[in-house]
Short mmCIF file of C-alpha atoms (C1' of nucleotides) in Angstrom, two decimals:
data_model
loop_
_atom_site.label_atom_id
_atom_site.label_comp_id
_atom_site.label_asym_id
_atom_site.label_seq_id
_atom_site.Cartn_x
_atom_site.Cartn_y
_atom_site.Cartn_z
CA UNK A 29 -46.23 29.68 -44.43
CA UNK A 30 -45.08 30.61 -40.84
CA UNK A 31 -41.86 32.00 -39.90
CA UNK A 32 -39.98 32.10 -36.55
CA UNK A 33 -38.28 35.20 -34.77
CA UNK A 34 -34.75 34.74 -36.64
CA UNK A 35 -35.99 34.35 -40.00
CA UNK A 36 -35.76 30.58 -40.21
CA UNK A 37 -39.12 28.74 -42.44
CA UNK A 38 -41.09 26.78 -40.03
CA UNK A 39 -43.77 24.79 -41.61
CA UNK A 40 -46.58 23.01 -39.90
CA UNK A 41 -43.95 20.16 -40.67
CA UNK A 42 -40.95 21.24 -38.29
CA UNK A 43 -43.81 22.40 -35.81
CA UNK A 44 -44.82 19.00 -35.26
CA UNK A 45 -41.83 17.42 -35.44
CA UNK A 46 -40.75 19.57 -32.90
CA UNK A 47 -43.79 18.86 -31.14
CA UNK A 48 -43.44 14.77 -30.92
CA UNK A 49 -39.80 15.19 -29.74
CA UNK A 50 -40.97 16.68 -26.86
CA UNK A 51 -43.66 14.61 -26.05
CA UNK A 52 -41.45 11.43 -26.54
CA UNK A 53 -38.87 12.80 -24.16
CA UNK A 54 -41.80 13.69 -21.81
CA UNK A 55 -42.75 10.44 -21.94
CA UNK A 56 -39.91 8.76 -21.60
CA UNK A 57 -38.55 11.10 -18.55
CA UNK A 58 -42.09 10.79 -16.74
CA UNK A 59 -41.79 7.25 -17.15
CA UNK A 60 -38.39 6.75 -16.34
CA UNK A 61 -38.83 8.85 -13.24
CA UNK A 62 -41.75 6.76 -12.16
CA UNK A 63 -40.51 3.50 -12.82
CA UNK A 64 -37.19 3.80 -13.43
CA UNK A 65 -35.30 3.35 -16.50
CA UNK A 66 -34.96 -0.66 -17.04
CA UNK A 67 -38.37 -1.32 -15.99
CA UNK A 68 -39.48 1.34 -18.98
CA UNK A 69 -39.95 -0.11 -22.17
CA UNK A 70 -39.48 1.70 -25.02
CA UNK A 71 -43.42 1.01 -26.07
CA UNK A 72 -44.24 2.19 -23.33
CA UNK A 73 -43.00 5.29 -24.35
CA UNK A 74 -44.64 5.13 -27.91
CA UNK A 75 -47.50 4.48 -26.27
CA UNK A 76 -47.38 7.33 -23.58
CA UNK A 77 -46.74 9.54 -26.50
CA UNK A 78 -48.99 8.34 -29.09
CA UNK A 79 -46.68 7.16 -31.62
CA UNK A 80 -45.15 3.93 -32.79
CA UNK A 81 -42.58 2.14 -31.25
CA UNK A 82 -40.64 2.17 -34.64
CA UNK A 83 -41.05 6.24 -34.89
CA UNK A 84 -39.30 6.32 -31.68
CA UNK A 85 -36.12 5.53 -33.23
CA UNK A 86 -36.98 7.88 -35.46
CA UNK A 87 -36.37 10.39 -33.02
CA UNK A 88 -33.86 8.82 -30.69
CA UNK A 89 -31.04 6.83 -31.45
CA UNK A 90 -31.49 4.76 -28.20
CA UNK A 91 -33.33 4.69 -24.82
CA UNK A 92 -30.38 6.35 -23.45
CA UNK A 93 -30.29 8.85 -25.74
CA UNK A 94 -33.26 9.98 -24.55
CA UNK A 95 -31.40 11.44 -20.85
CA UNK A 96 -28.59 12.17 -22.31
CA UNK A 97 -29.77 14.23 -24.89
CA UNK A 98 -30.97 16.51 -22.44
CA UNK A 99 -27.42 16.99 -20.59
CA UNK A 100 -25.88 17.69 -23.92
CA UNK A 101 -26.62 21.36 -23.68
CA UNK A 102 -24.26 21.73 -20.90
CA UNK A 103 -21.06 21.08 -22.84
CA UNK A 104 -22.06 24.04 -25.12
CA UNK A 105 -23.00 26.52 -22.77
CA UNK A 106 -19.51 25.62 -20.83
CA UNK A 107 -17.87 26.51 -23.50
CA UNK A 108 -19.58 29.73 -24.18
CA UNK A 109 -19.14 30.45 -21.00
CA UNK A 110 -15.67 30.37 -20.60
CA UNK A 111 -15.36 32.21 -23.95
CA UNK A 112 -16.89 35.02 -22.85
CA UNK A 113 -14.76 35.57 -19.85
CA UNK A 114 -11.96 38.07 -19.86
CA UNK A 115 -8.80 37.67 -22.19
CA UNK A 116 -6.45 38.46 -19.46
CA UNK A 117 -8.12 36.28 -16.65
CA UNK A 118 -5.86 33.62 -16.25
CA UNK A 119 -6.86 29.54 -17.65
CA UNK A 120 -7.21 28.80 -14.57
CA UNK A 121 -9.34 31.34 -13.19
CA UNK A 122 -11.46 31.60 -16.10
CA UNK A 123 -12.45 27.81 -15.90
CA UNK A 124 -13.17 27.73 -12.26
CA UNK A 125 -15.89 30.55 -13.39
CA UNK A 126 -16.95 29.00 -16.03
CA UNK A 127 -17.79 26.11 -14.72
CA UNK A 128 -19.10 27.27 -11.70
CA UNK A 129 -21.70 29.36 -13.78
CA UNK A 130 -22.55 27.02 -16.00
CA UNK A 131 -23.12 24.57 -13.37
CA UNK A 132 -25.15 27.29 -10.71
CA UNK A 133 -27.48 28.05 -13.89
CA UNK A 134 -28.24 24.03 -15.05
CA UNK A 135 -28.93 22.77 -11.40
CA UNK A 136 -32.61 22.88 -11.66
CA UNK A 137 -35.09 20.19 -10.35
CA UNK A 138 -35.51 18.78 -13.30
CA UNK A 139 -31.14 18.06 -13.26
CA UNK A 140 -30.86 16.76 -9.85
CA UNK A 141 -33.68 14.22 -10.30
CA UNK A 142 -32.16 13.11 -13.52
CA UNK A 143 -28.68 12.71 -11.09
CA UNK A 144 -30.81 10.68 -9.41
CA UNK A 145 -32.12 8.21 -11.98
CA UNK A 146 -28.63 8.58 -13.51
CA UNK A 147 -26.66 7.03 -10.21
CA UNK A 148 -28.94 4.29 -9.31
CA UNK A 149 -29.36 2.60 -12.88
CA UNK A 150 -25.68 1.03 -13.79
CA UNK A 151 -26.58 1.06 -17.38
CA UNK A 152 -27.12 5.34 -17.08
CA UNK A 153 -24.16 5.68 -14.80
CA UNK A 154 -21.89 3.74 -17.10
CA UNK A 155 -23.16 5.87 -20.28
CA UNK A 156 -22.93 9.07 -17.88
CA UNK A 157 -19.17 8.77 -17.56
CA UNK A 158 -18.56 9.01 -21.10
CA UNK A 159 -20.46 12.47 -20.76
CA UNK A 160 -17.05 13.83 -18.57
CA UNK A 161 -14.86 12.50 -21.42
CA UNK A 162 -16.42 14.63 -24.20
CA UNK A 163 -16.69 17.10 -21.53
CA UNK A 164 -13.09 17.22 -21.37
CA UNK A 165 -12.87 17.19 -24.53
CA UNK A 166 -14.62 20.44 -25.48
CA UNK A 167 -12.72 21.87 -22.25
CA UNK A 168 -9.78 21.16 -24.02
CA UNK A 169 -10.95 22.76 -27.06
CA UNK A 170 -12.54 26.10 -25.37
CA UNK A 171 -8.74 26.36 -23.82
CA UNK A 172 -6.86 26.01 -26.43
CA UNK A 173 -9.17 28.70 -28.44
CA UNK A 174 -8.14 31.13 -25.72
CA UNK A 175 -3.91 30.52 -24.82
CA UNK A 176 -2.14 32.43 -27.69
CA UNK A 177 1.24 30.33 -27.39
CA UNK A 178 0.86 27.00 -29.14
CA UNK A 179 3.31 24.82 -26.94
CA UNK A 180 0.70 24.99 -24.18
CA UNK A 181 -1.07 22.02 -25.86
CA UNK A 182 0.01 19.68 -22.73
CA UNK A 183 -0.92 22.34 -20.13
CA UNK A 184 -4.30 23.12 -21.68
CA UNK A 185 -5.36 18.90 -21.78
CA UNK A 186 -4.08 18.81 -18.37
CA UNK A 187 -5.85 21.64 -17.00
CA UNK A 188 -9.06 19.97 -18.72
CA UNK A 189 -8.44 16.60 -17.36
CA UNK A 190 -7.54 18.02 -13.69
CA UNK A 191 -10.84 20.43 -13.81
CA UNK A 192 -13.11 17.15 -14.90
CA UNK A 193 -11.38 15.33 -11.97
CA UNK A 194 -12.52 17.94 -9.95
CA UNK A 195 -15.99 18.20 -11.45
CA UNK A 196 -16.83 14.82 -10.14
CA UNK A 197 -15.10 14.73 -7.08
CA UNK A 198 -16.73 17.90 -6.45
CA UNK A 199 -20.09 16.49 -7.39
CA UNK A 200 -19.92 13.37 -5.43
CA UNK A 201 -18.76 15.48 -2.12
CA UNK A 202 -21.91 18.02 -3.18
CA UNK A 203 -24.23 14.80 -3.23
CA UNK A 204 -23.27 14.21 0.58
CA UNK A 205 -23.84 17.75 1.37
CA UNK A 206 -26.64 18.36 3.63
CA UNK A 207 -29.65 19.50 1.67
CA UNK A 208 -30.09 23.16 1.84
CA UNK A 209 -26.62 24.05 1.18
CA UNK A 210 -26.26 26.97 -1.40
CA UNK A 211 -24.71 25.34 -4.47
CA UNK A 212 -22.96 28.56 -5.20
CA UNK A 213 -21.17 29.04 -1.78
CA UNK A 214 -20.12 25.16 -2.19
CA UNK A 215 -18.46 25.44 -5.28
CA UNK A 216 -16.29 28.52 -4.50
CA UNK A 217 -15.12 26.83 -1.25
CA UNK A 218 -14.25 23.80 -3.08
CA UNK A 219 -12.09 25.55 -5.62
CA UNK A 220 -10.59 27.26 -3.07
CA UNK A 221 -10.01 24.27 -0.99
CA UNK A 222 -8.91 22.56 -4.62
CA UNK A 223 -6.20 25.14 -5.81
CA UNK A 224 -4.78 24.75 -2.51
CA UNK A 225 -4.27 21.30 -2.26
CA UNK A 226 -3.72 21.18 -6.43
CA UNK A 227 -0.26 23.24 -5.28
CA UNK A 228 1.12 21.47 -2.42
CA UNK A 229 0.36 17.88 -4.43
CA UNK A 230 2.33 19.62 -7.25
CA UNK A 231 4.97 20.88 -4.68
CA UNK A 232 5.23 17.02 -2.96
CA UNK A 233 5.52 15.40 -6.30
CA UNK A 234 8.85 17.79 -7.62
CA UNK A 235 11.35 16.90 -5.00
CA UNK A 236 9.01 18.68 -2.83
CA UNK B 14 -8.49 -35.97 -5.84
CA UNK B 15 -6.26 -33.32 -7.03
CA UNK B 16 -4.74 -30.31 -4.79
CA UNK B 17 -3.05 -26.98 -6.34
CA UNK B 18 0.06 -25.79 -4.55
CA UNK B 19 -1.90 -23.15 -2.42
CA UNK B 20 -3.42 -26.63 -1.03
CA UNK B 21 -7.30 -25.64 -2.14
CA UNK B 22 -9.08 -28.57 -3.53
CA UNK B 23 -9.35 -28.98 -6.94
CA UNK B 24 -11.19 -31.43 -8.43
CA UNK B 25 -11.97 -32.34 -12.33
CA UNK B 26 -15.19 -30.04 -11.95
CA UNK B 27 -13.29 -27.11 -10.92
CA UNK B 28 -10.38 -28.24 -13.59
CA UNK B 29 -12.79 -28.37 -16.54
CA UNK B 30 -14.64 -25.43 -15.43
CA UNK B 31 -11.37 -22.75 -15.16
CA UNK B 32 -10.35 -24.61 -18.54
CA UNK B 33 -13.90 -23.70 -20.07
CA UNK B 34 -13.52 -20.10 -19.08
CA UNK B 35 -9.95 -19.79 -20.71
CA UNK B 36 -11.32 -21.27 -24.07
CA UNK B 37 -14.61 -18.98 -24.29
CA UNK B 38 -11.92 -15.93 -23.47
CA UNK B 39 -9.77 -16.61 -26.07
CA UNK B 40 -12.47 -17.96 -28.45
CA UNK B 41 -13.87 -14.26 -27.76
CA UNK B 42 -10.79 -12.25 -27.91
CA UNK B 43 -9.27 -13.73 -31.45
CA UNK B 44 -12.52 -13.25 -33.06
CA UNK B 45 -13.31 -9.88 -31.67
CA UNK B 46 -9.19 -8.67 -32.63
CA UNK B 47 -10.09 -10.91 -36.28
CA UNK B 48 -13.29 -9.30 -37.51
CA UNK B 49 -14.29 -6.45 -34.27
CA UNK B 50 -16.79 -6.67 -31.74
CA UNK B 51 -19.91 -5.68 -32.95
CA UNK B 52 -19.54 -8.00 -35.80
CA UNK B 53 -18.60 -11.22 -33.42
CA UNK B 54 -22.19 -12.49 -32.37
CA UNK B 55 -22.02 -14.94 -28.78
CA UNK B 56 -23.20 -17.49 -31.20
CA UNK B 57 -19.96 -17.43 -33.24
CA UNK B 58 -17.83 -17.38 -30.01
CA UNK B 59 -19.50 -20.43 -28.32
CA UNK B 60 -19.39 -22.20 -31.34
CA UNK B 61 -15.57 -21.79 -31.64
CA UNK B 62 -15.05 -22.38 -27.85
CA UNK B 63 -17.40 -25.53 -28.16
CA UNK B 64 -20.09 -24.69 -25.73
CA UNK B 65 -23.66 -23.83 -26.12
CA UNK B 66 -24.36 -19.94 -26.28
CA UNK B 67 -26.47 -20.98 -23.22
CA UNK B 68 -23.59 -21.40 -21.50
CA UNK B 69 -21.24 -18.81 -22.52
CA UNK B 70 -23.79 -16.86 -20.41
CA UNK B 71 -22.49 -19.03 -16.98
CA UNK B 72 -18.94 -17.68 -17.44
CA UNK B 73 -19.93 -14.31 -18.54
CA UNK B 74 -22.58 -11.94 -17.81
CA UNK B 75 -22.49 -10.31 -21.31
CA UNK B 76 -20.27 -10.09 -24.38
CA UNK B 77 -18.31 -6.92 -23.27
CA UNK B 78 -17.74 -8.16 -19.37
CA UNK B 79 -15.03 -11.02 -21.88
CA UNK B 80 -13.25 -7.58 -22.75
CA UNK B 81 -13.20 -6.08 -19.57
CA UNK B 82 -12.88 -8.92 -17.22
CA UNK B 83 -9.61 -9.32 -18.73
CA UNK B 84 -8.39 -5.71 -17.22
CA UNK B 85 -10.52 -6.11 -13.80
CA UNK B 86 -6.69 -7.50 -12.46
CA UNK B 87 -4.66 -4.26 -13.15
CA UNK B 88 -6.84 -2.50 -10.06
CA UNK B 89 -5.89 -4.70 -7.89
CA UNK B 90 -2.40 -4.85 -9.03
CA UNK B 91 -2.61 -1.61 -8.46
CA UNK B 92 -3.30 -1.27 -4.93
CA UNK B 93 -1.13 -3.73 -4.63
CA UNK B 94 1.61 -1.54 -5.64
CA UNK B 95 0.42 1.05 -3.81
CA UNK B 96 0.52 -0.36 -0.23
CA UNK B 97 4.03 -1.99 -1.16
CA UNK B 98 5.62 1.24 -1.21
CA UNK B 99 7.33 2.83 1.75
CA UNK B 100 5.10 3.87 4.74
CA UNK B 101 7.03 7.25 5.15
CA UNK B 102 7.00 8.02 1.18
CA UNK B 103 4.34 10.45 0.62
CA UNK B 104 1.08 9.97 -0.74
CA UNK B 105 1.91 11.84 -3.94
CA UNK B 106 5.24 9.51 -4.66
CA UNK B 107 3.74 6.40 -3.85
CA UNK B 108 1.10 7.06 -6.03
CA UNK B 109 3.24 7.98 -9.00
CA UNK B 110 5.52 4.64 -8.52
CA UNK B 111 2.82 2.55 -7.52
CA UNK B 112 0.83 3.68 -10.67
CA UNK B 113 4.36 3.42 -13.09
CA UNK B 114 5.14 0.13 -11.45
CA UNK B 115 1.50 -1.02 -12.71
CA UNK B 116 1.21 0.04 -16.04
CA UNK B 117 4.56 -1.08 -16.87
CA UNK B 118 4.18 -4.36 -15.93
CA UNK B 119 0.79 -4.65 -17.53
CA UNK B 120 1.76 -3.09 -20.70
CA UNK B 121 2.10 -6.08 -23.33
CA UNK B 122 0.90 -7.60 -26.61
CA UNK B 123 -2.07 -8.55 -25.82
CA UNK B 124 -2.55 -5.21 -23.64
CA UNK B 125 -2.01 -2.93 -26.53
CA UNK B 126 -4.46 -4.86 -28.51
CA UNK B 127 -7.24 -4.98 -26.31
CA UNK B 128 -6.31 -0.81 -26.65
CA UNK B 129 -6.87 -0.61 -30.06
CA UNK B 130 -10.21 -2.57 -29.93
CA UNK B 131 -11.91 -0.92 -27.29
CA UNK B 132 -10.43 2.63 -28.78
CA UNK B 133 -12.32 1.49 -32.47
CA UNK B 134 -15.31 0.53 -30.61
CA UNK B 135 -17.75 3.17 -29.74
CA UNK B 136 -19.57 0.60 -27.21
CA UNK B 137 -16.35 -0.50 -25.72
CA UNK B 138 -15.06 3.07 -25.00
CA UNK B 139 -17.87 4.36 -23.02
CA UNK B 140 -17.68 1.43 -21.14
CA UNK B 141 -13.85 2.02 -20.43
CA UNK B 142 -14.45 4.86 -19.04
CA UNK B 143 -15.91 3.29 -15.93
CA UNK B 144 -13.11 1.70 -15.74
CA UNK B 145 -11.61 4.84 -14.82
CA UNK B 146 -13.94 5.44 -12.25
CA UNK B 147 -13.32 2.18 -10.73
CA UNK B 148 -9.88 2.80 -10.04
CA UNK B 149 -10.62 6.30 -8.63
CA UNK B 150 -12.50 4.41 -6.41
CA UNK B 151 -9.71 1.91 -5.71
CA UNK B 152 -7.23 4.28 -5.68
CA UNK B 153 -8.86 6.30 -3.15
CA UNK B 154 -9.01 3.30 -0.78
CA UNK B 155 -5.89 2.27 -0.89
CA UNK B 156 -4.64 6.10 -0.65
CA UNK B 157 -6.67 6.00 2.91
CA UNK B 158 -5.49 2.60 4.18
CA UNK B 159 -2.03 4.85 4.03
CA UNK B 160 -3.08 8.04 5.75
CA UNK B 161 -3.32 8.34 9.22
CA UNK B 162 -5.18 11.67 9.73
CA UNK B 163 -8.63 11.33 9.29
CA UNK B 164 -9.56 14.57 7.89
CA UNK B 165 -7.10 13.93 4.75
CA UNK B 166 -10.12 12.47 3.47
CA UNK B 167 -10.60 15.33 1.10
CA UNK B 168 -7.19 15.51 -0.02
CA UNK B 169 -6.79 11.74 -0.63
CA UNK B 170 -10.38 11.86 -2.79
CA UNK B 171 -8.63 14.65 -5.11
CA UNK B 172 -5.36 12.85 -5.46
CA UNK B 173 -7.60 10.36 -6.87
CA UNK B 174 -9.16 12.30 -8.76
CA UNK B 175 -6.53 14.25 -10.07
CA UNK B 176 -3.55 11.08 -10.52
CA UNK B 177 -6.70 9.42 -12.93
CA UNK B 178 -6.57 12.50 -15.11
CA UNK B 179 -3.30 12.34 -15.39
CA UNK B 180 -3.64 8.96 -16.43
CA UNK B 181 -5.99 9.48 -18.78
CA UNK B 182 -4.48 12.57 -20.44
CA UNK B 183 -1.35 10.45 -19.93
CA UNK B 184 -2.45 7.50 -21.99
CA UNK B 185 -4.01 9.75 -24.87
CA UNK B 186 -0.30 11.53 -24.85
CA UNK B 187 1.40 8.21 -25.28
CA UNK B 188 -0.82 6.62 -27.85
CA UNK B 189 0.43 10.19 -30.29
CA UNK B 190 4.34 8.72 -29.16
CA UNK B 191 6.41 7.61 -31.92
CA UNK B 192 6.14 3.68 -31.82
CA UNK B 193 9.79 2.57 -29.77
CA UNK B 194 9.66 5.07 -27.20
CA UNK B 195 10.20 3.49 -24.01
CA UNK B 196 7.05 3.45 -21.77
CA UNK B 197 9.31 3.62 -18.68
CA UNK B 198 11.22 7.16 -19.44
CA UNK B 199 7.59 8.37 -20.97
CA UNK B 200 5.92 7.45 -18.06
CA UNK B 201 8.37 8.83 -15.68
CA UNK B 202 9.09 12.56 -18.22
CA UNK B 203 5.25 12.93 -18.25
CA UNK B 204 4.71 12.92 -13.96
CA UNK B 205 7.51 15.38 -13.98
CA UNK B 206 5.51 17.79 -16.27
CA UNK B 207 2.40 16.87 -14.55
CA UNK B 208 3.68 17.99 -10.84
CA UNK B 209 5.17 21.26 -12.26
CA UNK B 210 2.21 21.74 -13.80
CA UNK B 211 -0.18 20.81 -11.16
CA UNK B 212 2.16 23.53 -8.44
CA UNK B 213 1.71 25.97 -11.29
CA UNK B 214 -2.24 25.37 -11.57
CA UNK B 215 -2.47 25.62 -8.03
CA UNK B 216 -0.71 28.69 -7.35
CA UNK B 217 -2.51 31.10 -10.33
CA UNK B 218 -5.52 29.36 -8.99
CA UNK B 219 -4.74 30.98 -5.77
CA UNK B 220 -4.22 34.74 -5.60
CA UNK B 221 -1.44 33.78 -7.58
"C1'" DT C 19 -22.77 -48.05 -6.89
"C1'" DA C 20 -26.57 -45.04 -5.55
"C1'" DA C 21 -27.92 -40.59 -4.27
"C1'" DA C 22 -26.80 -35.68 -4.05
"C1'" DA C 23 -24.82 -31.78 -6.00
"C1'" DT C 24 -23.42 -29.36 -9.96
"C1'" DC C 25 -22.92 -28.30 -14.94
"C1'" DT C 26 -24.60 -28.08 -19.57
"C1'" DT C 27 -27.96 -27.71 -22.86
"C1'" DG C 28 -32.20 -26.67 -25.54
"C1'" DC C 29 -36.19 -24.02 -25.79
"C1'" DA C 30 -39.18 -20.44 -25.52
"C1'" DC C 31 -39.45 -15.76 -24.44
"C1'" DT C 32 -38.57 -10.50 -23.81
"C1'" DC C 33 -36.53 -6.42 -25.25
"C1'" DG C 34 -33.61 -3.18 -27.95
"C1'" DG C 35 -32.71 -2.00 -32.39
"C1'" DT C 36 -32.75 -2.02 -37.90
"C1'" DG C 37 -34.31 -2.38 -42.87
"C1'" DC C 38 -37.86 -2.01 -45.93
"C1'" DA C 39 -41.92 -0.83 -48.27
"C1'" DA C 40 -46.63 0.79 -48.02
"C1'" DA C 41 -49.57 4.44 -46.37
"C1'" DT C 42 -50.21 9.05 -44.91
"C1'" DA C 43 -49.35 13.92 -44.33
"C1'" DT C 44 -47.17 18.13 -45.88
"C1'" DC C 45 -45.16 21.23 -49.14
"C1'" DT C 46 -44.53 23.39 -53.75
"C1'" DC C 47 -45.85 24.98 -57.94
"C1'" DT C 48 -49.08 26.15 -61.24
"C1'" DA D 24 -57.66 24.20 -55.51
"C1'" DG D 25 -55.18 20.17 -57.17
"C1'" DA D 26 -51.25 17.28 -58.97
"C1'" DG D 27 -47.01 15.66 -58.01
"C1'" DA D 28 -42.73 15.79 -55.31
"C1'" DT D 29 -41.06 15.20 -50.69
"C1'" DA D 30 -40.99 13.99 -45.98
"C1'" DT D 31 -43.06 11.37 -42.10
"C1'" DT D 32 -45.26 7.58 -39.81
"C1'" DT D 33 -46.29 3.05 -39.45
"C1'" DG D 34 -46.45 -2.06 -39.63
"C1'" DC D 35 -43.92 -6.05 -40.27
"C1'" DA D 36 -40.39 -9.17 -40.37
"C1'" DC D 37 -36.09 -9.78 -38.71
"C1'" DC D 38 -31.50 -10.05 -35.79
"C1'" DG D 39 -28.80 -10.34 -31.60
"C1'" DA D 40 -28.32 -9.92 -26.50
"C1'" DG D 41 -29.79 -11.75 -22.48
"C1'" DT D 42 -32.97 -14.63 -19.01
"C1'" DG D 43 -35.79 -18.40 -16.83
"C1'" DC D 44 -36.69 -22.95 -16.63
"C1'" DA D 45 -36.61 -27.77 -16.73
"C1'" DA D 46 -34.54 -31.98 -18.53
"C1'" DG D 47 -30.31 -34.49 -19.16
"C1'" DA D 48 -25.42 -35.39 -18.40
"C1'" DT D 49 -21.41 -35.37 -15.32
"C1'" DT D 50 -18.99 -35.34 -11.16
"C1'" DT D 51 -18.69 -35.83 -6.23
"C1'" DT D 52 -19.64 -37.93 -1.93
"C1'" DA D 53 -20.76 -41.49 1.04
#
DNA sequence: TAAAATCTTGCACTCGGTGCAAATATCTCT
DNA sequence: AGAGATATTTGCACCGAGTGCAAGATTTTA
């Protein structure tokens, strides 16, 4: 009988099952990658990782489960991440941080050439903006968890759904950026640029 | 050899054609609001609209573009709208009475309806949210055919942005209303929230 | 009315995805 | 170590969405 680090049992049963998720979703990304993701088939994947097509399912759902799996991480370390900031920092402050940690540390190689696969198969893209909606979601949720005053309900959704707005407006303008920009550097201008203009739209739209 | 009033040809091909499309829609739409969507198979909706499945797949590229094709209309209303409105109104005002105007006048029966399905319908609701993105994408062309400066570019991408938040958080807000409330005073109570809001986001997100 | 253009249909096929039951591997307990 | 319980993997048969193609029916044009 082996155990792991925190105490949890891990049998040579968990090991392996561990063990063919990976490879499936090694697979499947290499494949995807090479290929793309329509011309994959999903025994093509069994295949590449030396199991059957029907224990495929038995680890994924669906093909596209298979990328989005992997981005699922994010919305839980947002959310950590803007737990952990100060009490006293404002919402808004303590979002813009969040986020632009959370983003700084997930913007590997691996991320941006899943972007890529992501915005040139329709299928993926379509699927990929459902990932800002529970994305807001959870936003909504990690705010609320920190305002003390419960009639802030409308402010805290808002905030969430203005913030997502900004996440992909913000990512679409980063995608145009000329390579070798610091990610970091871009983000703080944008927010800075963002709160700016966030305030005179709100300004224009009361009778100015 | 008949003519419509816009004087375009029409002749019993194009007649029967356009009158084909109208039955397989509302073949489609009464059985996916009668049993759902997932349980409606193309079979049982070309059968009902009296055409082979073959050919339900000459009027529509797949089961959920029926749905969808349907709201296609309301983005071009909206622009529309949008370039109606005063050329010395400002961006943020047109938007908000261009985007009112719109919903309002696409808000019946049939609209709320097609709501509830695509709300109860996991496949349906991820692909609403491209929707969404659509009309950012809309909205921020028809926000640039109004600007003049060239450099607004920025600022017009994150009214987009930000006005289909709103929207979103907007619709969400009015679907928890108490059934009776007018959509018109909602509509117009919930933008002035959302600019007050927006000023206040924007200033604590600047020094303060 | 004949030929050209277009529309509809049936058929065979691919792929994603599911249910089921048999076979295989792992774990537990003695 | 070995028997029996438990979990995993697999093959197989099946369904529904969607496509390509070619033959047949309908409409248009001349």
């Amino acid at each position: 009988m082996t155990w792991t680090t925190d105490g949890a049992k891990e049998g040579r049963r968990e090991i392996k099952r561990r063990q063919t998720r990976e490879r499936i979703e090694e697979a499947a990304m290499s494949l995807f990658l090479e290929r793309g993701f329509d011309a994959t088939t999903i025994e093509d994947i069994a295949e590449r990782a030396e199991v059957s097509k029907r224990s495929f399912f038995d680890y994924f759902p669906s093909k596209e489960e298979v990328v989005f799996a992997w981005q699922d991480g994010f919305a839980d370390h947002l959310m950590a991440a803007i737990a952990s900031r100060p009490a006293d920092e404002p919402a808004v402050k303590a979002v813009q941080h969040g986020l632009v940690g959370a983003i700084v540390s997930a913007a590997d190689e691996r991320a941006m050439a899943l972007g890529e696969l992501i915005r040139r198969t329709p299928t993926l893209k379509a699927r990929d903006q459902l990932k800002y909606a529970k994305l807001e979601l959870k936003l909504t949720e990690a705010l609320k968890a920190r305002s003390r005053s419960d009639e802030e309900r409308l402010r805290v959704r808002l905030l969430a759904a203005v913030v997502i707005g900004a996440l992909r407006a913000g990512g679409e303008l980063w995608n145009e950026q000329p390579p070798g920009t610091s990610l970091e550097t871009f983000a703080h201008q944008f927010f800075g640029d963002f709160w700016k203009t966030l305030a005179d739209f709100g300004n224009e739209g009361q009778g100015r």
